mmCIF file of C-alpha atoms in Angstrom:
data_model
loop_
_atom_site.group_PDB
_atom_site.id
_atom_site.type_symbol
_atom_site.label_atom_id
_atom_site.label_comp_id
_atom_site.label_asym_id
_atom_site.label_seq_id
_atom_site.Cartn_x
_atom_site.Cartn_y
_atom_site.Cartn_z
ATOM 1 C CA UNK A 15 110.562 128.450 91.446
ATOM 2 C CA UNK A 16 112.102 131.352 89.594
ATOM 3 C CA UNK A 17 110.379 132.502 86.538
ATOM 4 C CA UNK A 18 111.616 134.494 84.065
ATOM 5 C CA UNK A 19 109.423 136.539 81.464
ATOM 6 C CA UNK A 20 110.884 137.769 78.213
ATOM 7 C CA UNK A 21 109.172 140.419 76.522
ATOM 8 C CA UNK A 22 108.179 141.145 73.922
ATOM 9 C CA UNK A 23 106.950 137.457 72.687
ATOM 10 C CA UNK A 24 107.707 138.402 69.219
ATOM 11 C CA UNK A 25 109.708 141.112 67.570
ATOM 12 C CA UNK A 26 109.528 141.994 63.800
ATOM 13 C CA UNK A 27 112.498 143.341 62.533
ATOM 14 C CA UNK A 28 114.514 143.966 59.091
ATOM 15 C CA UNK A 29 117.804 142.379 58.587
ATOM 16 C CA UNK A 30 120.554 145.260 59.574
ATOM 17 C CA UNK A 31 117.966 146.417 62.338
ATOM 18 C CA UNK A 32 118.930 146.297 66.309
ATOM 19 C CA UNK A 33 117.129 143.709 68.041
ATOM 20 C CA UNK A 34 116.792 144.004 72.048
ATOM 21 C CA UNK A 35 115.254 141.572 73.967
ATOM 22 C CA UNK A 36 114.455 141.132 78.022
ATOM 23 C CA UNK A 37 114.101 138.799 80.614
ATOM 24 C CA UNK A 38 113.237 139.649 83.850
ATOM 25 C CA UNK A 39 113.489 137.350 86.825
ATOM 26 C CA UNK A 40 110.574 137.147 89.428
ATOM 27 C CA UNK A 41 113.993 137.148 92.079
ATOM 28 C CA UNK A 42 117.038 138.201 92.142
ATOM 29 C CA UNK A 43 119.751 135.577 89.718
ATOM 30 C CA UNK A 44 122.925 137.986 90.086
ATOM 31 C CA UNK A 45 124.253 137.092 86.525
ATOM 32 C CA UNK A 46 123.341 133.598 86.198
ATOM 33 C CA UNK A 47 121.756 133.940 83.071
ATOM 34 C CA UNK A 48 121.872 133.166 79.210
ATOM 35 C CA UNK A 49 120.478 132.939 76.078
ATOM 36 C CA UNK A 50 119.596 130.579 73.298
ATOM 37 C CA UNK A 51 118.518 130.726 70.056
ATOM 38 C CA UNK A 52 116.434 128.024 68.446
ATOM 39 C CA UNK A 53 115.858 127.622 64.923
ATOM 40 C CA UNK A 54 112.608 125.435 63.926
ATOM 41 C CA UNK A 55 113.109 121.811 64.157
ATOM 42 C CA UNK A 56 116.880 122.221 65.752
ATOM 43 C CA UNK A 57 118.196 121.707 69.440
ATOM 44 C CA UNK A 58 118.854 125.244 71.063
ATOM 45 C CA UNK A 59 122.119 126.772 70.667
ATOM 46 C CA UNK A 60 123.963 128.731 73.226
ATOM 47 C CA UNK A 61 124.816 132.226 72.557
ATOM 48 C CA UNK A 62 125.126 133.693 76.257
ATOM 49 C CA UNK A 63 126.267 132.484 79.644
ATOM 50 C CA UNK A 64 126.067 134.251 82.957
ATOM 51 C CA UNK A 65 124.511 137.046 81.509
ATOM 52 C CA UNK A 66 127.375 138.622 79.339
ATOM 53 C CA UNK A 67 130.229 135.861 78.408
ATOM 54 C CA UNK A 68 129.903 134.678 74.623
ATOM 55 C CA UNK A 69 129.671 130.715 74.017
ATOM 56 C CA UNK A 70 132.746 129.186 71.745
ATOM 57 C CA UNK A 71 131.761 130.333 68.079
ATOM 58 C CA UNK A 72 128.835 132.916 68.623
ATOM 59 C CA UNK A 73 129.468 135.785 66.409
ATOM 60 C CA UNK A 74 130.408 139.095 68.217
ATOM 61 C CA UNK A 75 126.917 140.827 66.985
ATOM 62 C CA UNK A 76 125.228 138.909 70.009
ATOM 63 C CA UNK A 77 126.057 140.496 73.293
ATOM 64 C CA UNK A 78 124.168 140.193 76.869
ATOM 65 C CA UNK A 79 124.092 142.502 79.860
ATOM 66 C CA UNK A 80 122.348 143.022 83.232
ATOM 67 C CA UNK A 81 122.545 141.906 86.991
ATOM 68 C CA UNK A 82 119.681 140.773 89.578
ATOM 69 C CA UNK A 83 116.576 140.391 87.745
ATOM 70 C CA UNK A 84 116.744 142.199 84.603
ATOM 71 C CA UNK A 85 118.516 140.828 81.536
ATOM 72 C CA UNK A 86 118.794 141.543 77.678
ATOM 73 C CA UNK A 87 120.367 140.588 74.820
ATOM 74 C CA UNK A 88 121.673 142.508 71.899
ATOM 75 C CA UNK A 89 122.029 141.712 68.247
ATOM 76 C CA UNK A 90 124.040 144.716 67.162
ATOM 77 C CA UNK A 91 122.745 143.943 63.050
ATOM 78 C CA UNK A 92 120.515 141.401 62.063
ATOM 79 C CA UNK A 93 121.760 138.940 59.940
ATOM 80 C CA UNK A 94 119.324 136.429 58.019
ATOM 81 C CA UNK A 95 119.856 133.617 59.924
ATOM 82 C CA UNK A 96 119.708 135.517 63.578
ATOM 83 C CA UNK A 97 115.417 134.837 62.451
ATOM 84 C CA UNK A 98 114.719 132.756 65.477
ATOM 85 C CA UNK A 99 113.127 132.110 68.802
ATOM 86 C CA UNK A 100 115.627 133.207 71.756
ATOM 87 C CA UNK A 101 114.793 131.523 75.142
ATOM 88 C CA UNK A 102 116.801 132.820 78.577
ATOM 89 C CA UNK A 103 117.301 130.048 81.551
ATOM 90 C CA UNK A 104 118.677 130.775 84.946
ATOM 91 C CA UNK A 105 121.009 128.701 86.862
ATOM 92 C CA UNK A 106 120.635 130.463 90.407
ATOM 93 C CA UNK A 107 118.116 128.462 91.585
ATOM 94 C CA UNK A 108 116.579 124.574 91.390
ATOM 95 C CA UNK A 109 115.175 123.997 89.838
ATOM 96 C CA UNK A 110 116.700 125.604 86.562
ATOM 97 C CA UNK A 111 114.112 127.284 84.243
ATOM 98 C CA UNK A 112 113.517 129.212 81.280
ATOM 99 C CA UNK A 113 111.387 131.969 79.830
ATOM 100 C CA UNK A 114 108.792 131.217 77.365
ATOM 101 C CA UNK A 115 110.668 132.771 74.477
ATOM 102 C CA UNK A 116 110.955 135.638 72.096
ATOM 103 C CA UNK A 117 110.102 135.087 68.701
ATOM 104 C CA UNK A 118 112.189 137.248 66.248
ATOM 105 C CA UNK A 119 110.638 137.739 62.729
ATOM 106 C CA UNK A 120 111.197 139.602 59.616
ATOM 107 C CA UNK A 121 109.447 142.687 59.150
ATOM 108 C CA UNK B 103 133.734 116.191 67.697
ATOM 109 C CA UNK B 104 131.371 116.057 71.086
ATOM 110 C CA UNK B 105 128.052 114.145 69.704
ATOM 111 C CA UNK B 106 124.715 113.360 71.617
ATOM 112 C CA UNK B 107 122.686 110.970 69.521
ATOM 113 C CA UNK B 108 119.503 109.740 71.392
ATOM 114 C CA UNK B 109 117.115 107.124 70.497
ATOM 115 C CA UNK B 110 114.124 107.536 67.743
ATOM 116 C CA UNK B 111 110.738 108.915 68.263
ATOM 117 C CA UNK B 112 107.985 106.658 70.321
ATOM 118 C CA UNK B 113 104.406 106.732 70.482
ATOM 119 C CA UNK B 114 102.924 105.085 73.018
ATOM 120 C CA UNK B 115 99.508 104.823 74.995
ATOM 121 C CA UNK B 116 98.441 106.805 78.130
ATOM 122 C CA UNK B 117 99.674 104.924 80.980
ATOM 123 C CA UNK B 118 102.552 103.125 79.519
ATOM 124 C CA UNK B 119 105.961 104.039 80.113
ATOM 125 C CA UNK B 120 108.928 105.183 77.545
ATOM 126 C CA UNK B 121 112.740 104.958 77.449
ATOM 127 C CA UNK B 122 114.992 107.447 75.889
ATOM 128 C CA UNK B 123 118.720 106.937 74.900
ATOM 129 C CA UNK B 124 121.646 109.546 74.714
ATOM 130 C CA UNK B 125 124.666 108.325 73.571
ATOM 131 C CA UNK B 126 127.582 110.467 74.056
ATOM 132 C CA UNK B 127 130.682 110.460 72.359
ATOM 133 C CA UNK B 128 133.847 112.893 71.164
ATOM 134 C CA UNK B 129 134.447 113.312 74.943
ATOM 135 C CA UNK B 130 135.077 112.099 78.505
ATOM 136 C CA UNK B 131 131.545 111.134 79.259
ATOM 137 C CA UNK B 132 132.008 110.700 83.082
ATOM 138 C CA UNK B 133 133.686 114.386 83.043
ATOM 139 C CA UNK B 134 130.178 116.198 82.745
ATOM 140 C CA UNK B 135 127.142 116.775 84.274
ATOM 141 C CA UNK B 136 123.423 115.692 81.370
ATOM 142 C CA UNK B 137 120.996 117.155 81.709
ATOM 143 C CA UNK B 138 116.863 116.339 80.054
ATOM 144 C CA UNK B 139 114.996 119.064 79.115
ATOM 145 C CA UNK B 140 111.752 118.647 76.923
ATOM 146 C CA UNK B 141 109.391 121.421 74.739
ATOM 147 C CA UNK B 142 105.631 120.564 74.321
ATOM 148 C CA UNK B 143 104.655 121.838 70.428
ATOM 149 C CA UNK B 144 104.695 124.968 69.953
ATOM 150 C CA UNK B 145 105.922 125.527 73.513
ATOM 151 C CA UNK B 146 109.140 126.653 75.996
ATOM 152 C CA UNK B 147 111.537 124.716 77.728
ATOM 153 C CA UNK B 148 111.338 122.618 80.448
ATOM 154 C CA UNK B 149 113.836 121.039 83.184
ATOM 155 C CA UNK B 150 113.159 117.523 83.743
ATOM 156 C CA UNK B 151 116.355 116.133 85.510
ATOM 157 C CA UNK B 152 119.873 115.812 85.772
ATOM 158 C CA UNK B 153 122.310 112.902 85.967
ATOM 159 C CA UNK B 154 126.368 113.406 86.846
ATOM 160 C CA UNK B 155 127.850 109.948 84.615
ATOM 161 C CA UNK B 156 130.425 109.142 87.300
ATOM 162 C CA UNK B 157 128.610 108.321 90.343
ATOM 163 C CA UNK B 158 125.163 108.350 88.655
ATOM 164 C CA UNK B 159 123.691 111.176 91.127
ATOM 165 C CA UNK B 160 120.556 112.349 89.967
ATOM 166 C CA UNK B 161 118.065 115.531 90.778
ATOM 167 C CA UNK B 162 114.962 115.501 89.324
ATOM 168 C CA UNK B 163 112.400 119.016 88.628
ATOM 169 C CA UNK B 164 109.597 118.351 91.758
ATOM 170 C CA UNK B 165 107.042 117.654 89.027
ATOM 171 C CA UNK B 166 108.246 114.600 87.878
ATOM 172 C CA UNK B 167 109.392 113.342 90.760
ATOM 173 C CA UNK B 168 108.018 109.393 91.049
ATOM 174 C CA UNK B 169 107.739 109.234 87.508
ATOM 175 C CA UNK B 170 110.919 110.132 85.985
ATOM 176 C CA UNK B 171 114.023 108.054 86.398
ATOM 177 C CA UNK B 172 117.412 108.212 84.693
ATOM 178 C CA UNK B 173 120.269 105.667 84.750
ATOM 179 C CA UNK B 174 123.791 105.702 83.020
ATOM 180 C CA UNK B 175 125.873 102.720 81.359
ATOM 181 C CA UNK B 176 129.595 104.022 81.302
ATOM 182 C CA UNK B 177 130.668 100.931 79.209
ATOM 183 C CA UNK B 178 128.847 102.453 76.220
ATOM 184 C CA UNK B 179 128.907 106.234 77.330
ATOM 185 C CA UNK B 180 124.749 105.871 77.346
ATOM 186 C CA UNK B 181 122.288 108.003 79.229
ATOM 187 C CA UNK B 182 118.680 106.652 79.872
ATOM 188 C CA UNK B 183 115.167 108.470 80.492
ATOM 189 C CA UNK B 184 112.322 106.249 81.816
ATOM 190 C CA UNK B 185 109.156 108.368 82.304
ATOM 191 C CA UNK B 186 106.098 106.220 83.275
ATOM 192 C CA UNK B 187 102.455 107.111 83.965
ATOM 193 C CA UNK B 188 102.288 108.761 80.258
ATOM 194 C CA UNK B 189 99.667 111.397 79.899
ATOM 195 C CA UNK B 190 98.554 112.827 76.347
ATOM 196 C CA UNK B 191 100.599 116.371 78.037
ATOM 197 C CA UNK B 192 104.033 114.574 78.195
ATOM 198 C CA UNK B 193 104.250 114.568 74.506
ATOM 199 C CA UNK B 194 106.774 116.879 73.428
ATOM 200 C CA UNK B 195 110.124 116.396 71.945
ATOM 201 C CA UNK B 196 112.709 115.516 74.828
ATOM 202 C CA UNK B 197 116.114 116.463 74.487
ATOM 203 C CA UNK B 198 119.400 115.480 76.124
ATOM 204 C CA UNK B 199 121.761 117.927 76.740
ATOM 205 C CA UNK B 200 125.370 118.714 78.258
ATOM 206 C CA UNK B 201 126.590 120.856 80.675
ATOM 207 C CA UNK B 202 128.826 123.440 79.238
ATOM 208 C CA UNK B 203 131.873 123.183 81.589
ATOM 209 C CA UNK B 204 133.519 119.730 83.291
ATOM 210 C CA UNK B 205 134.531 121.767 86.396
ATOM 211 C CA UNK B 206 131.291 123.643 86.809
ATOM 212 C CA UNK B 207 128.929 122.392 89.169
ATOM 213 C CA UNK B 208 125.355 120.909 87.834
ATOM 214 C CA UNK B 209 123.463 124.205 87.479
ATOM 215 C CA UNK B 210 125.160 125.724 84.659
ATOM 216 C CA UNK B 211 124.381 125.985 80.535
ATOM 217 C CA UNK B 212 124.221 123.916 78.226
ATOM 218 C CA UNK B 213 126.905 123.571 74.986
ATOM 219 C CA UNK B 214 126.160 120.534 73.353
ATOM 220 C CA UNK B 215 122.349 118.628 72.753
ATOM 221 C CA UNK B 216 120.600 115.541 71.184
ATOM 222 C CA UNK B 217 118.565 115.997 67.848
ATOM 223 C CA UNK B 218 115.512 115.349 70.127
ATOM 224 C CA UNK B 219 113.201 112.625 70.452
ATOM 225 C CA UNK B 220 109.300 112.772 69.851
ATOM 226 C CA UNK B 221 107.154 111.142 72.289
ATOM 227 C CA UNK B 222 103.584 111.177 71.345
ATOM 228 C CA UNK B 223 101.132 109.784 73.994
ATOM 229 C CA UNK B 224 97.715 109.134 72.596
ATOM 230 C CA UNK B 225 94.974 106.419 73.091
#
């Protein structure tokens, strides 16, 4: 089983701020990864798929790069509502699996 | 508008078993691949299984293999998740959830997911 670590587990920010965040694959993926936000209490929501294609509707301050086993995503200027936890899940391997998630606050 | 409404949230006692519903609608239900996924409180998420509506192949994550089951009723567009030999560490909130893309096969991402349902297993 592939796992996939994001670091760090939480990230305090201010809203404007650059937010980075990794996921690194214990294998290679090649680009089969992407990202998800979560809100408390909500389903995840895609923002990324293999590694750098925006879902329908994500907002062009999210963008994702990387190849084989290291991943990040980019939120060019945080908004209010970008306050979330961001989970990546790879598709390269069965069974599919996802990190334990990055926790995004406000500073 | 593509919908996923599954059943309401179940407690129920260690060793019993529980059902989960995912109704799908606002789109060809046979066309794409469902996945389950869960999250323990506070925690990640978790692959459970996968079902394709058409033929009703299934694939199921090694650790719940035996225990996890998942069947399909195309009259009524319904997905079902039987897990059985409940433990107090299968409560979590279990989701239901679609794969993005009708031509991709059934590893890919996910678009469109249930509100989640709550099983609590306690004695």
């Amino acid at each position: 089983e592939i796992v996939l670590t994001q670091s760090p587990a939480t990230l305090s920010l201010s809203p404007g701020e650059r937010a980075t965040l990794s996921c690194r694959a214990s294998q290679s993926v090649g680009y089969y990864v992407g990202w998800y936000q979560q809100k408390y209490g909500q389903a995840p929501r895609l923002l990324i798929y293999d590694a750098s294609k925006r879902a329908t509707g994500i907002a062009a301050r999210f963008s994702g790069s990387g190849s084989g086993t290291d991943f990040t995503l980019t939120i060019s200027s945080l908004e209010p509502e970008d306050f979330a936890v961001y989970y990546c899940q790879q598709r390269s391997n069965w069974p599919m699996t996802f990190g334990q998630g990055t926790r995004l606050e406000i500073k | 508008q593509v919908q996923l409404v599954q059943s309401g949230a179940e407690v129920k006692k260690p060793g019993a078993s529980v059902r989960v519903s995912c109704k799908a609608s606002g789109y060809t239900f046979t066309a794409h691949y469902l996945h389950w996924v869960r999250q323990a409180p506070g925690q990640g998420l978790e692959w459970m299984a996968i079902i394709h509506p058409s033929g009703g192949n299934t694939i199921y994550a090694q650790k719940f293999q035996g225990r996890v089951a998942l069947t399909r009723d195309t009259s009524t567009s319904t997905v079902y998740m039987e897990l059985s030999s409940l433990r107090p560490e299968d409560t979590a909130v279990y989701y239901c959830t679609r794969v993005a893309s009708p031509t991709a096969g059934p590893a890919y991402f996910f678009d469109y997911w249930g509100q989640g349902t709550l099983v609590t297993v306690s004695s």
